[in-house]
Amino acid sequence: MLRLSGLYLPLDHAPEALPAAIATRLGIEPAELKGHSVYRRGNDARRRNAIQLVYTVDVELADEAAVLARFPDDKDLRPTPDMRYNFPVMAPAGWSGVRPVVIGAGPCGLFAGLILAQMGFRPIILDRGKVVRQRTKDTWGLWRRGELNPDSNVQFGEGGAGTFSDGKLYCRVKDPRFLGRKVLEEFVKAGAPDDILWEAHPHIGTFRLVTMVESMRRTIEALGGEYRWETRVDDLELERLPDGNQRMRGLHLHDLAAGESSFLEADHVVLAVGHSARPTFEMLHRRGVHIEAKPFAIGVRIEHPQSWIDRARFGQCAGHPDLGAAAYSLVHHASNGRSVYSFCMCPGGRVVAATSEEGRVVTNGMSQYSRAEFNANSGLVVAIDPAKDFPGGPLAGIELQRHWEDMAFLAGGSNYHAPGQLVGDLLAGRASTALGEVIPSYKPGVKMTDLAECLPGFVIEAFREALPVFGRQIANYDHHDAIMTGVETRTSSPVRITRGKDHQSLNVAQLFPAGEGAGYAGGILSAAIDGIKAAEAVARSLVGS
């Protein structure tokens, strides 16, 4: 088969227009096209009133070699690559070694566990949180009643932070082995809609993710894997090596439900904790595991009616079923040297309470598969640099995050309400006292105030410069009544648990840092891909290949 990219068709084209366009593009008779399938479909909305769909298709032709020879320099035509996943190793028959352990049941841990199970290594997966449905109940406890469970919330539990998100399934990491395709195919097996295989910007949404992670858990267990919920890793058992480095020997665990401590022998451990696993980062630092500070970003969630964004992006085509709810991506380099950018944009979604620590307020965005709720929201954040903003060591970024989360808790009324401010008031340098046209979606509630109380001055300064710029790019983006709620601090991990080419910690052998918490991914798909790579590295180490 051949892969043909860059086919542009009108938004409301007839089904037969696609094979006709393929034949015309390749200069063949229609009868020479034996079959075709859509590999990817996106849209080109640069001309809002003449939006086109953009296709990449795999085609089967009567004489593919002849067609390919006619287009030797055409970068849009090439042989269809083999996207099948191949396991690098498999467990030997009757393998009975020490079982590998995966710490964390988010996207990275889920796929590390799945691949290890599919290779026959019967992994043990640990998570301090609960199974996804019980975790969902605990999360609603914060949203509805202001009651936080520090061990079961938006950040901790089955599915990880990605469960309560927009469920985006695309990323910009280089993926020559098509590991992302493996992730998407496993998601479809677990109940995701088929369109995630071909949409240019696929997403799932929270409710569908819940059933999918349950299905994948059953698959892992059927292959001999084991989950242990409400199990916190309190410490590592390490062996000192002659070269001064250390090696994994086991984990000291605490059963949160029973209140009991135990020891688990573990000489191959995937560390797939999320970006909010602060006690784990602190424990690793005490143990001497090599950690370094990394950049992240802080800011707010900004909300507009989705209809405003749809009209601004799609013009008269707004509401078309093939376009769905419009998204956006914005960036501005402010004169104070700071970059302001949109982050984790959630069309037709809501802003959610995402703290995992008592007495702190954190915001995030979430949407369902339908993306049908009234508001659009996005993180509006400013980049934070370790050398400039928190030069106090590898854990200093955590303290910076905590400080502004503390301030947000106070500004919101010390009851997990979020501090909010209208865009117009922020631009004018005054506190907000009442809502305008835009109703915030954050629960348990929003207290109108001055966000300068809970964000660094350079962030507010950069916002004041960037918002009018964004308003010229997207109509009404800087509307007086658009509302911002704070604070968004968990954009990514503030640390990197450094590793070598073998995916092992630089100074602790057989510890495999992976995913978002380790500083090697950002989002569901990239974290899942990194989980696959970690599992492969573990398997190679286990069989000595």
Coordinates of C-alpha atoms in Angstrom, one line a residue:
M1 CA 0.0 0.0 0.0
L2 CA 1.0 3.6 -0.4
R3 CA 0.4 6.5 1.9
L4 CA -0.8 9.7 0.3
S5 CA -0.9 13.0 2.3
G6 CA -2.2 16.5 1.7
L7 CA -5.6 15.8 0.1
Y8 CA -7.9 18.8 0.6
L9 CA -11.6 18.5 0.2
P10 CA -14.5 20.9 1.0
L11 CA -16.1 20.5 4.4
D12 CA -19.4 19.1 3.0
H13 CA -17.9 16.9 0.3
A14 CA -19.7 13.8 -0.9
P15 CA -18.3 10.4 0.1
E16 CA -17.3 9.6 -3.5
A17 CA -15.2 12.8 -3.6
L18 CA -12.4 11.2 -1.7
P19 CA -11.6 8.3 -4.1
A20 CA -12.1 10.7 -7.0
A21 CA -9.5 13.0 -5.4
I22 CA -7.1 10.2 -4.9
A23 CA -7.4 9.1 -8.6
T24 CA -6.9 12.7 -9.8
R25 CA -4.0 13.3 -7.5
L26 CA -2.2 10.1 -8.7
G27 CA -3.1 10.5 -12.3
I28 CA -4.8 7.1 -12.5
E29 CA -8.1 5.7 -13.7
P30 CA -10.7 5.1 -10.9
A31 CA -10.6 1.4 -11.7
E32 CA -6.9 1.3 -10.8
L33 CA -7.8 2.3 -7.2
K34 CA -8.4 -1.1 -5.5
G35 CA -9.1 0.3 -2.0
H36 CA -8.4 3.1 0.4
S37 CA -8.6 3.8 4.1
V38 CA -8.3 7.1 6.0
Y39 CA -5.2 7.2 8.2
R40 CA -5.7 10.8 9.4
R41 CA -8.2 13.5 8.9
G42 CA -7.8 17.1 10.1
N43 CA -9.0 20.5 9.0
D44 CA -7.5 23.7 7.6
A45 CA -9.4 26.6 9.1
R46 CA -7.1 29.4 8.0
R47 CA -9.9 30.7 5.8
R48 CA -12.8 30.6 8.2
N49 CA -15.5 30.8 5.6
A50 CA -13.9 28.2 3.3
I51 CA -12.7 25.5 5.8
Q52 CA -11.4 22.4 4.2
L53 CA -10.8 18.8 5.4
V54 CA -7.3 17.5 5.0
Y55 CA -6.8 13.8 4.5
T56 CA -3.9 11.3 4.7
V57 CA -5.0 8.0 3.2
D58 CA -3.5 4.6 2.6
V59 CA -4.3 3.4 -0.9
E60 CA -4.2 0.0 -2.6
L61 CA -3.4 0.3 -6.4
A62 CA -3.3 -2.1 -9.3
D63 CA 0.4 -1.1 -9.9
E64 CA 1.8 0.7 -6.9
A65 CA 5.4 0.5 -8.1
A66 CA 4.6 2.3 -11.3
V67 CA 2.7 5.1 -9.5
L68 CA 5.5 5.5 -7.0
A69 CA 8.1 5.7 -9.8
R70 CA 6.2 8.6 -11.4
F71 CA 6.5 10.6 -8.2
P72 CA 10.1 10.0 -7.0
D73 CA 10.4 13.4 -5.3
D74 CA 6.9 13.8 -3.9
K75 CA 7.1 13.9 -0.1
D76 CA 3.4 13.3 0.1
L77 CA 3.5 9.9 -1.4
R78 CA 5.5 7.0 0.1
P79 CA 5.1 3.3 0.9
T80 CA 2.8 2.8 3.9
P81 CA 5.0 2.1 6.9
D82 CA 4.5 -1.0 9.0
M83 CA 2.8 0.3 12.2
R84 CA 2.5 -3.1 13.9
Y85 CA 3.9 -3.3 17.4
N86 CA 6.5 -6.0 17.9
F87 CA 7.6 -7.1 21.4
P88 CA 11.4 -6.8 21.7
V89 CA 11.6 -9.8 24.1
M90 CA 9.2 -12.3 25.8
A91 CA 9.5 -13.9 29.1
P92 CA 11.1 -17.4 28.9
A93 CA 8.7 -20.3 29.2
G94 CA 8.0 -20.9 32.9
W95 CA 9.7 -17.7 33.9
S96 CA 9.6 -17.4 37.7
G97 CA 11.9 -14.5 38.6
V98 CA 11.2 -11.6 40.9
R99 CA 8.2 -9.8 39.4
P100 CA 8.7 -6.3 38.1
V101 CA 6.9 -3.6 40.0
V102 CA 5.2 -0.5 38.5
I103 CA 4.6 2.4 40.9
G104 CA 1.7 4.5 39.6
A105 CA -1.5 3.6 37.7
G106 CA -1.7 6.6 35.4
P107 CA -1.2 6.4 31.6
C108 CA 2.5 5.6 31.9
G109 CA 2.1 3.0 34.6
L110 CA -0.9 1.5 32.8
F111 CA 1.0 0.9 29.6
A112 CA 4.2 -0.2 31.4
G113 CA 2.0 -2.8 33.2
L114 CA 0.2 -3.8 30.1
I115 CA 3.3 -4.3 28.0
L116 CA 5.0 -6.2 30.8
A117 CA 2.0 -8.4 31.2
Q118 CA 1.7 -9.0 27.4
M119 CA 5.4 -10.1 27.5
G120 CA 4.7 -12.6 30.2
F121 CA 6.3 -10.9 33.2
R122 CA 3.2 -10.7 35.5
P123 CA 3.9 -7.2 36.9
I124 CA 2.7 -5.8 40.3
I125 CA 1.2 -2.3 39.9
L126 CA 1.0 -0.1 43.0
D127 CA -1.0 3.1 43.6
R128 CA -1.7 5.1 46.7
G129 CA -5.2 5.9 45.3
K130 CA -8.3 3.8 44.7
V131 CA -9.9 2.1 41.8
V132 CA -11.3 4.6 39.3
R133 CA -15.0 4.5 40.3
Q134 CA -14.3 4.9 44.0
R135 CA -11.7 7.5 43.2
T136 CA -14.4 9.4 41.1
K137 CA -16.7 9.5 44.2
D138 CA -13.8 10.9 46.3
T139 CA -13.1 13.5 43.6
W140 CA -16.7 14.6 43.5
G141 CA -16.5 15.0 47.3
L142 CA -14.1 17.9 46.8
W143 CA -16.0 19.4 43.9
R144 CA -19.5 19.2 45.6
R145 CA -18.7 19.5 49.3
G146 CA -15.2 20.9 49.6
E147 CA -14.0 17.6 51.2
L148 CA -10.5 16.5 50.0
N149 CA -9.1 13.0 50.3
P150 CA -5.3 13.5 50.0
D151 CA -4.8 10.0 48.7
S152 CA -7.8 9.7 46.2
N153 CA -8.4 12.8 44.1
V154 CA -7.8 14.3 40.6
Q155 CA -4.1 13.4 40.9
F156 CA -4.0 10.0 42.6
G157 CA -5.7 6.8 41.7
E158 CA -6.5 4.5 38.8
G159 CA -6.0 6.3 35.5
G160 CA -3.9 9.1 37.0
A161 CA -4.4 12.8 36.4
G162 CA -5.4 12.1 32.7
T163 CA -8.7 10.6 33.8
F164 CA -10.0 14.0 34.8
S165 CA -8.8 15.9 31.7
D166 CA -9.8 16.6 28.1
G167 CA -8.4 13.2 27.3
K168 CA -6.2 14.5 24.4
L169 CA -4.5 11.6 22.6
Y170 CA -1.9 13.5 20.5
C171 CA 1.5 14.8 21.2
R172 CA 4.6 16.1 19.4
V173 CA 7.1 13.5 20.4
K174 CA 9.1 11.8 17.7
D175 CA 7.6 8.3 17.2
P176 CA 9.4 6.4 14.5
R177 CA 8.2 3.0 15.9
F178 CA 4.5 4.1 15.9
L179 CA 4.2 3.3 19.6
G180 CA 1.4 5.9 19.7
R181 CA -0.5 3.7 17.3
K182 CA -0.1 0.8 19.8
V183 CA -1.6 3.0 22.5
L184 CA -4.5 4.1 20.4
E185 CA -5.2 0.5 19.3
E186 CA -5.2 -0.7 22.9
F187 CA -7.6 2.1 23.8
V188 CA -10.0 1.1 21.0
K189 CA -9.8 -2.6 22.3
A190 CA -10.8 -1.2 25.7
G191 CA -13.8 0.7 24.4
A192 CA -12.6 4.0 22.9
P193 CA -14.3 5.1 19.7
D194 CA -12.6 4.1 16.5
D195 CA -12.3 7.7 15.4
I196 CA -9.3 8.2 17.7
L197 CA -7.3 6.1 15.1
W198 CA -7.8 8.7 12.3
E199 CA -8.7 12.0 13.8
A200 CA -5.8 14.5 13.6
H201 CA -6.5 15.6 17.2
P202 CA -8.2 12.7 18.9
H203 CA -9.6 12.9 22.4
I204 CA -11.7 10.7 24.7
G205 CA -13.0 12.6 27.7
T206 CA -13.4 11.6 31.3
F207 CA -16.4 9.3 31.3
R208 CA -15.1 7.1 28.5
L209 CA -11.6 7.0 30.1
V210 CA -13.2 5.5 33.3
T211 CA -14.5 2.5 31.5
M212 CA -11.4 2.1 29.4
V213 CA -9.0 1.9 32.3
E214 CA -11.3 -0.6 34.0
S215 CA -11.2 -2.8 30.9
M216 CA -7.4 -2.5 30.6
R217 CA -7.0 -3.5 34.3
R218 CA -9.0 -6.7 33.6
T219 CA -6.7 -7.4 30.7
I220 CA -3.6 -7.0 32.8
E221 CA -5.0 -9.2 35.6
A222 CA -6.0 -11.9 33.1
L223 CA -2.4 -12.0 31.9
G224 CA -1.1 -12.5 35.5
G225 CA -0.6 -8.9 36.5
E226 CA -1.6 -7.8 40.0
Y227 CA -2.9 -4.4 41.3
R228 CA -2.5 -3.2 44.9
W229 CA -4.6 -0.1 45.6
E230 CA -4.3 2.3 48.5
T231 CA -0.6 1.2 48.7
R232 CA 1.9 4.0 49.3
V233 CA 5.6 3.6 48.7
D234 CA 7.3 5.1 51.7
D235 CA 10.9 4.1 51.0
L236 CA 13.3 2.2 48.7
E237 CA 15.6 -0.6 49.8
L238 CA 18.9 -0.1 48.0
E239 CA 22.1 -2.1 47.8
R240 CA 25.4 -0.2 47.5
L241 CA 27.5 -1.2 44.6
P242 CA 31.4 -1.2 44.4
D243 CA 31.3 1.9 42.1
G244 CA 29.4 3.9 44.7
N245 CA 26.1 3.7 42.9
Q246 CA 23.2 1.7 44.2
R247 CA 20.8 -0.9 43.0
M248 CA 17.1 -1.7 43.7
R249 CA 16.3 -4.4 46.2
G250 CA 12.8 -3.7 47.4
L251 CA 10.1 -1.3 48.5
H252 CA 8.8 -0.3 51.9
L253 CA 5.0 0.0 51.6
H254 CA 2.2 1.3 53.7
D255 CA -1.4 -0.1 53.3
L256 CA -3.5 3.0 53.7
A257 CA -6.7 1.1 54.3
A258 CA -5.3 -1.3 56.9
G259 CA -2.8 1.1 58.4
E260 CA 0.0 -1.6 58.1
S261 CA 3.5 -1.5 56.7
S262 CA 5.2 -4.2 54.7
F263 CA 8.2 -5.0 52.5
L264 CA 8.1 -6.0 48.9
E265 CA 11.1 -7.6 47.2
A266 CA 11.6 -5.7 43.9
D267 CA 14.7 -5.5 41.8
H268 CA 13.1 -4.0 38.7
V269 CA 10.9 -1.0 39.4
V270 CA 9.2 1.4 37.0
L271 CA 8.7 4.7 38.7
A272 CA 5.6 6.0 36.9
V273 CA 4.4 8.5 39.4
G274 CA 2.6 11.7 38.3
H275 CA 3.7 15.3 38.4
S276 CA 2.1 15.7 41.8
A277 CA 3.9 12.9 43.7
R278 CA 5.7 15.4 45.9
P279 CA 6.3 13.0 48.9
T280 CA 7.8 10.5 46.5
F281 CA 10.1 13.2 45.1
E282 CA 11.2 14.1 48.6
M283 CA 11.8 10.5 49.5
L284 CA 13.9 9.9 46.4
H285 CA 15.9 13.0 47.1
R286 CA 16.6 11.8 50.7
R287 CA 17.7 8.5 49.3
G288 CA 20.2 10.1 47.0
V289 CA 18.4 9.2 43.7
H290 CA 19.7 11.7 41.1
I291 CA 17.0 14.5 40.6
E292 CA 17.3 17.8 39.0
A293 CA 15.0 20.8 38.8
K294 CA 13.2 21.4 35.5
P295 CA 11.1 24.2 34.0
F296 CA 7.3 24.3 34.4
A297 CA 4.7 27.0 34.2
I298 CA 2.1 28.6 36.4
G299 CA -0.9 30.8 35.8
V300 CA -4.7 30.5 35.7
R301 CA -7.6 28.9 33.9
I302 CA -9.4 31.3 31.5
E303 CA -13.0 30.7 30.4
H304 CA -15.1 32.0 27.5
P305 CA -18.4 30.8 26.1
Q306 CA -17.6 28.0 23.6
S307 CA -19.7 29.8 21.1
W308 CA -17.3 32.7 21.1
I309 CA -14.4 30.5 20.3
D310 CA -16.3 28.6 17.6
R311 CA -17.3 31.8 15.8
A312 CA -13.8 33.2 16.1
R313 CA -12.1 30.1 14.7
F314 CA -14.7 28.7 12.3
G315 CA -16.8 31.8 11.3
Q316 CA -20.0 30.7 9.5
C317 CA -19.0 27.1 9.7
A318 CA -19.2 27.1 13.5
G319 CA -21.3 24.2 14.8
H320 CA -20.5 21.9 11.8
P321 CA -20.5 18.3 13.0
D322 CA -17.2 17.5 11.3
L323 CA -15.5 20.4 13.1
G324 CA -16.9 20.0 16.6
A325 CA -16.0 22.4 19.4
A326 CA -13.2 24.7 18.3
A327 CA -9.8 24.7 20.1
Y328 CA -7.0 27.2 20.0
S329 CA -3.3 27.5 20.8
L330 CA -1.7 30.8 21.6
V331 CA 1.7 32.1 22.6
H332 CA 3.2 35.5 23.3
H333 CA 6.7 36.5 24.2
A334 CA 6.3 39.4 26.6
S335 CA 8.6 42.4 26.9
N336 CA 9.5 41.3 30.5
G337 CA 11.2 38.2 29.0
R338 CA 8.4 35.8 29.9
S339 CA 6.5 33.6 27.5
V340 CA 2.7 33.4 28.0
Y341 CA 0.9 30.5 26.4
S342 CA -2.3 28.6 26.4
F343 CA -2.0 25.1 27.9
C344 CA -4.2 22.0 27.9
M345 CA -7.1 23.7 26.1
C346 CA -10.5 22.0 26.9
P347 CA -13.2 22.9 24.4
G348 CA -16.7 22.5 25.8
G349 CA -15.4 21.6 29.2
R350 CA -15.1 22.8 32.7
V351 CA -12.5 24.0 35.2
V352 CA -12.0 21.6 38.1
A353 CA -10.4 21.5 41.5
A354 CA -7.2 19.6 41.2
T355 CA -5.4 19.9 44.5
S356 CA -3.9 16.8 46.2
E357 CA -2.8 18.6 49.4
E358 CA -4.9 20.1 52.2
G359 CA -5.1 23.8 52.5
R360 CA -4.1 24.4 48.8
V361 CA -6.0 25.4 45.7
V362 CA -5.1 24.1 42.2
T363 CA -7.1 24.3 39.0
N364 CA -7.2 22.1 35.9
G365 CA -9.4 21.6 32.9
M366 CA -11.6 18.7 32.0
S367 CA -14.1 17.8 29.3
Q368 CA -16.2 14.9 28.1
Y369 CA -16.1 13.2 24.7
S370 CA -19.0 15.3 23.5
R371 CA -17.3 18.6 24.5
A372 CA -20.8 19.9 24.8
E373 CA -20.6 22.0 27.9
F374 CA -21.2 25.8 27.7
N375 CA -17.6 27.1 28.3
A376 CA -14.3 26.7 26.7
N377 CA -11.3 26.8 29.1
S378 CA -7.6 26.7 28.8
G379 CA -4.6 27.1 31.0
L380 CA -3.1 30.6 30.5
V381 CA 0.4 30.2 31.9
V382 CA 3.8 31.7 32.1
A383 CA 7.0 29.7 31.9
I384 CA 9.1 29.3 35.1
D385 CA 12.8 28.9 34.9
P386 CA 14.7 27.0 37.6
A387 CA 17.9 29.2 37.5
K388 CA 15.9 32.4 37.6
D389 CA 12.9 31.6 39.7
F390 CA 13.7 28.8 42.1
P391 CA 17.5 28.3 42.3
G392 CA 17.3 26.6 45.7
G393 CA 18.0 23.0 44.6
P394 CA 16.1 20.2 42.9
L395 CA 13.0 20.4 45.1
A396 CA 12.7 24.2 45.1
G397 CA 10.1 24.1 42.4
I398 CA 7.8 22.1 44.6
E399 CA 8.0 24.8 47.3
L400 CA 7.3 27.5 44.7
Q401 CA 4.2 25.6 43.7
R402 CA 3.1 25.1 47.2
H403 CA 3.5 28.8 48.1
W404 CA 1.2 30.0 45.4
E405 CA -1.3 27.2 46.0
D406 CA -1.3 28.3 49.7
M407 CA -2.0 31.9 48.6
A408 CA -4.8 30.8 46.3
F409 CA -6.4 28.9 49.1
L410 CA -6.4 32.0 51.3
A411 CA -7.6 34.3 48.4
G412 CA -10.4 31.9 47.7
G413 CA -11.7 32.0 51.2
S414 CA -9.9 29.0 52.8
N415 CA -12.6 26.6 51.7
Y416 CA -11.3 25.2 48.4
H417 CA -13.1 27.9 46.4
A418 CA -10.9 29.3 43.7
P419 CA -9.9 33.0 43.5
G420 CA -11.3 34.5 40.3
Q421 CA -11.0 37.8 38.4
L422 CA -12.5 39.2 35.2
V423 CA -10.1 39.9 32.4
G424 CA -11.2 43.5 32.2
D425 CA -10.5 44.0 35.9
L426 CA -7.0 42.4 35.7
L427 CA -6.2 44.6 32.7
A428 CA -7.3 47.6 34.7
G429 CA -5.4 46.6 37.8
R430 CA -8.4 46.4 40.1
A431 CA -10.0 43.5 42.1
S432 CA -13.2 42.0 40.8
T433 CA -16.3 42.1 43.0
A434 CA -19.0 40.5 40.8
L435 CA -19.3 38.1 37.8
G436 CA -20.1 39.4 34.4
E437 CA -21.5 37.6 31.3
V438 CA -19.3 34.5 31.7
I439 CA -20.3 32.1 34.4
P440 CA -17.3 30.1 35.8
S441 CA -17.6 26.3 35.9
Y442 CA -15.2 25.7 38.8
K443 CA -16.7 23.8 41.8
P444 CA -17.0 24.1 44.7
G445 CA -17.1 27.8 43.9
V446 CA -15.3 31.0 42.9
K447 CA -14.5 34.0 45.0
M448 CA -14.0 37.2 43.1
T449 CA -10.8 39.0 44.1
D450 CA -7.5 40.2 42.7
L451 CA -5.3 37.4 41.3
A452 CA -2.2 39.5 42.0
E453 CA -2.6 38.1 45.6
C454 CA -1.8 34.6 44.5
L455 CA 0.5 34.9 41.4
P456 CA 4.0 36.4 41.0
G457 CA 4.1 40.0 39.7
F458 CA 5.9 39.0 36.5
V459 CA 3.0 36.7 35.7
I460 CA 0.4 39.4 36.1
E461 CA 2.6 41.8 34.1
A462 CA 2.9 39.3 31.3
F463 CA -0.8 38.6 31.2
R464 CA -1.6 42.3 30.8
E465 CA 0.6 42.5 27.8
A466 CA -0.5 39.1 26.2
L467 CA -4.3 39.3 26.6
P468 CA -4.9 42.2 24.2
V469 CA -2.5 40.5 21.7
F470 CA -4.6 37.3 22.0
G471 CA -7.8 39.3 21.6
R472 CA -6.6 40.4 18.2
Q473 CA -6.0 36.8 17.2
I474 CA -9.3 35.4 18.7
A475 CA -12.2 37.8 18.9
N476 CA -13.4 38.4 22.4
Y477 CA -10.5 36.6 24.0
D478 CA -9.7 39.7 26.1
H479 CA -13.4 40.4 26.6
H480 CA -14.0 42.3 29.9
D481 CA -16.2 39.5 31.3
A482 CA -14.0 36.5 30.4
I483 CA -13.1 35.0 33.7
M484 CA -9.8 33.7 35.1
T485 CA -9.6 31.3 38.1
G486 CA -6.4 30.4 39.9
V487 CA -4.0 28.9 40.3
E488 CA -2.7 26.5 37.6
T489 CA 0.5 25.2 39.0
R490 CA 0.6 21.5 38.0
T491 CA 1.4 22.1 34.3
S492 CA 4.2 19.6 34.4
S493 CA 6.6 18.0 36.9
P494 CA 9.0 20.5 38.6
V495 CA 11.7 17.8 38.7
R496 CA 13.4 15.4 36.3
I497 CA 14.5 12.0 37.7
T498 CA 17.3 11.7 35.4
R499 CA 18.0 8.4 33.5
G500 CA 20.4 7.0 31.0
K501 CA 19.9 5.5 27.5
D502 CA 18.9 2.2 29.2
H503 CA 16.0 4.1 30.9
Q504 CA 17.6 3.4 34.3
S505 CA 18.3 6.0 36.9
L506 CA 21.7 7.5 36.6
N507 CA 22.8 6.3 40.0
V508 CA 20.3 3.6 41.0
A509 CA 20.4 0.5 38.8
Q510 CA 17.2 -1.2 37.9
L511 CA 15.1 1.8 38.9
F512 CA 13.3 3.0 35.7
P513 CA 12.0 6.6 36.0
A514 CA 9.3 7.2 33.4
G515 CA 6.4 9.4 32.4
E516 CA 5.2 12.8 33.4
G517 CA 6.3 12.7 37.0
A518 CA 9.8 11.8 36.1
G519 CA 10.0 14.7 33.6
Y520 CA 9.9 12.7 30.4
A521 CA 6.3 13.2 29.1
G522 CA 3.5 15.7 29.1
G523 CA 0.0 14.3 28.5
I524 CA -1.7 11.0 28.1
L525 CA -0.2 9.8 24.9
S526 CA 3.4 10.8 25.5
A527 CA 3.2 9.3 29.0
A528 CA 1.8 6.0 27.6
I529 CA 4.5 5.9 25.0
D530 CA 7.2 6.4 27.7
G531 CA 5.6 3.6 29.7
I532 CA 6.0 1.2 26.8
K533 CA 9.6 2.2 26.5
A534 CA 10.2 1.7 30.2
A535 CA 8.5 -1.8 30.1
E536 CA 10.7 -2.8 27.2
A537 CA 13.8 -1.7 29.1
V538 CA 12.8 -3.6 32.1
A539 CA 12.1 -6.7 30.0
R540 CA 15.5 -6.5 28.3
S541 CA 17.2 -6.2 31.7
L542 CA 15.2 -9.2 33.1
V543 CA 16.3 -11.5 30.3
G544 CA 19.7 -10.0 30.0
S545 CA 19.4 -8.9 26.4

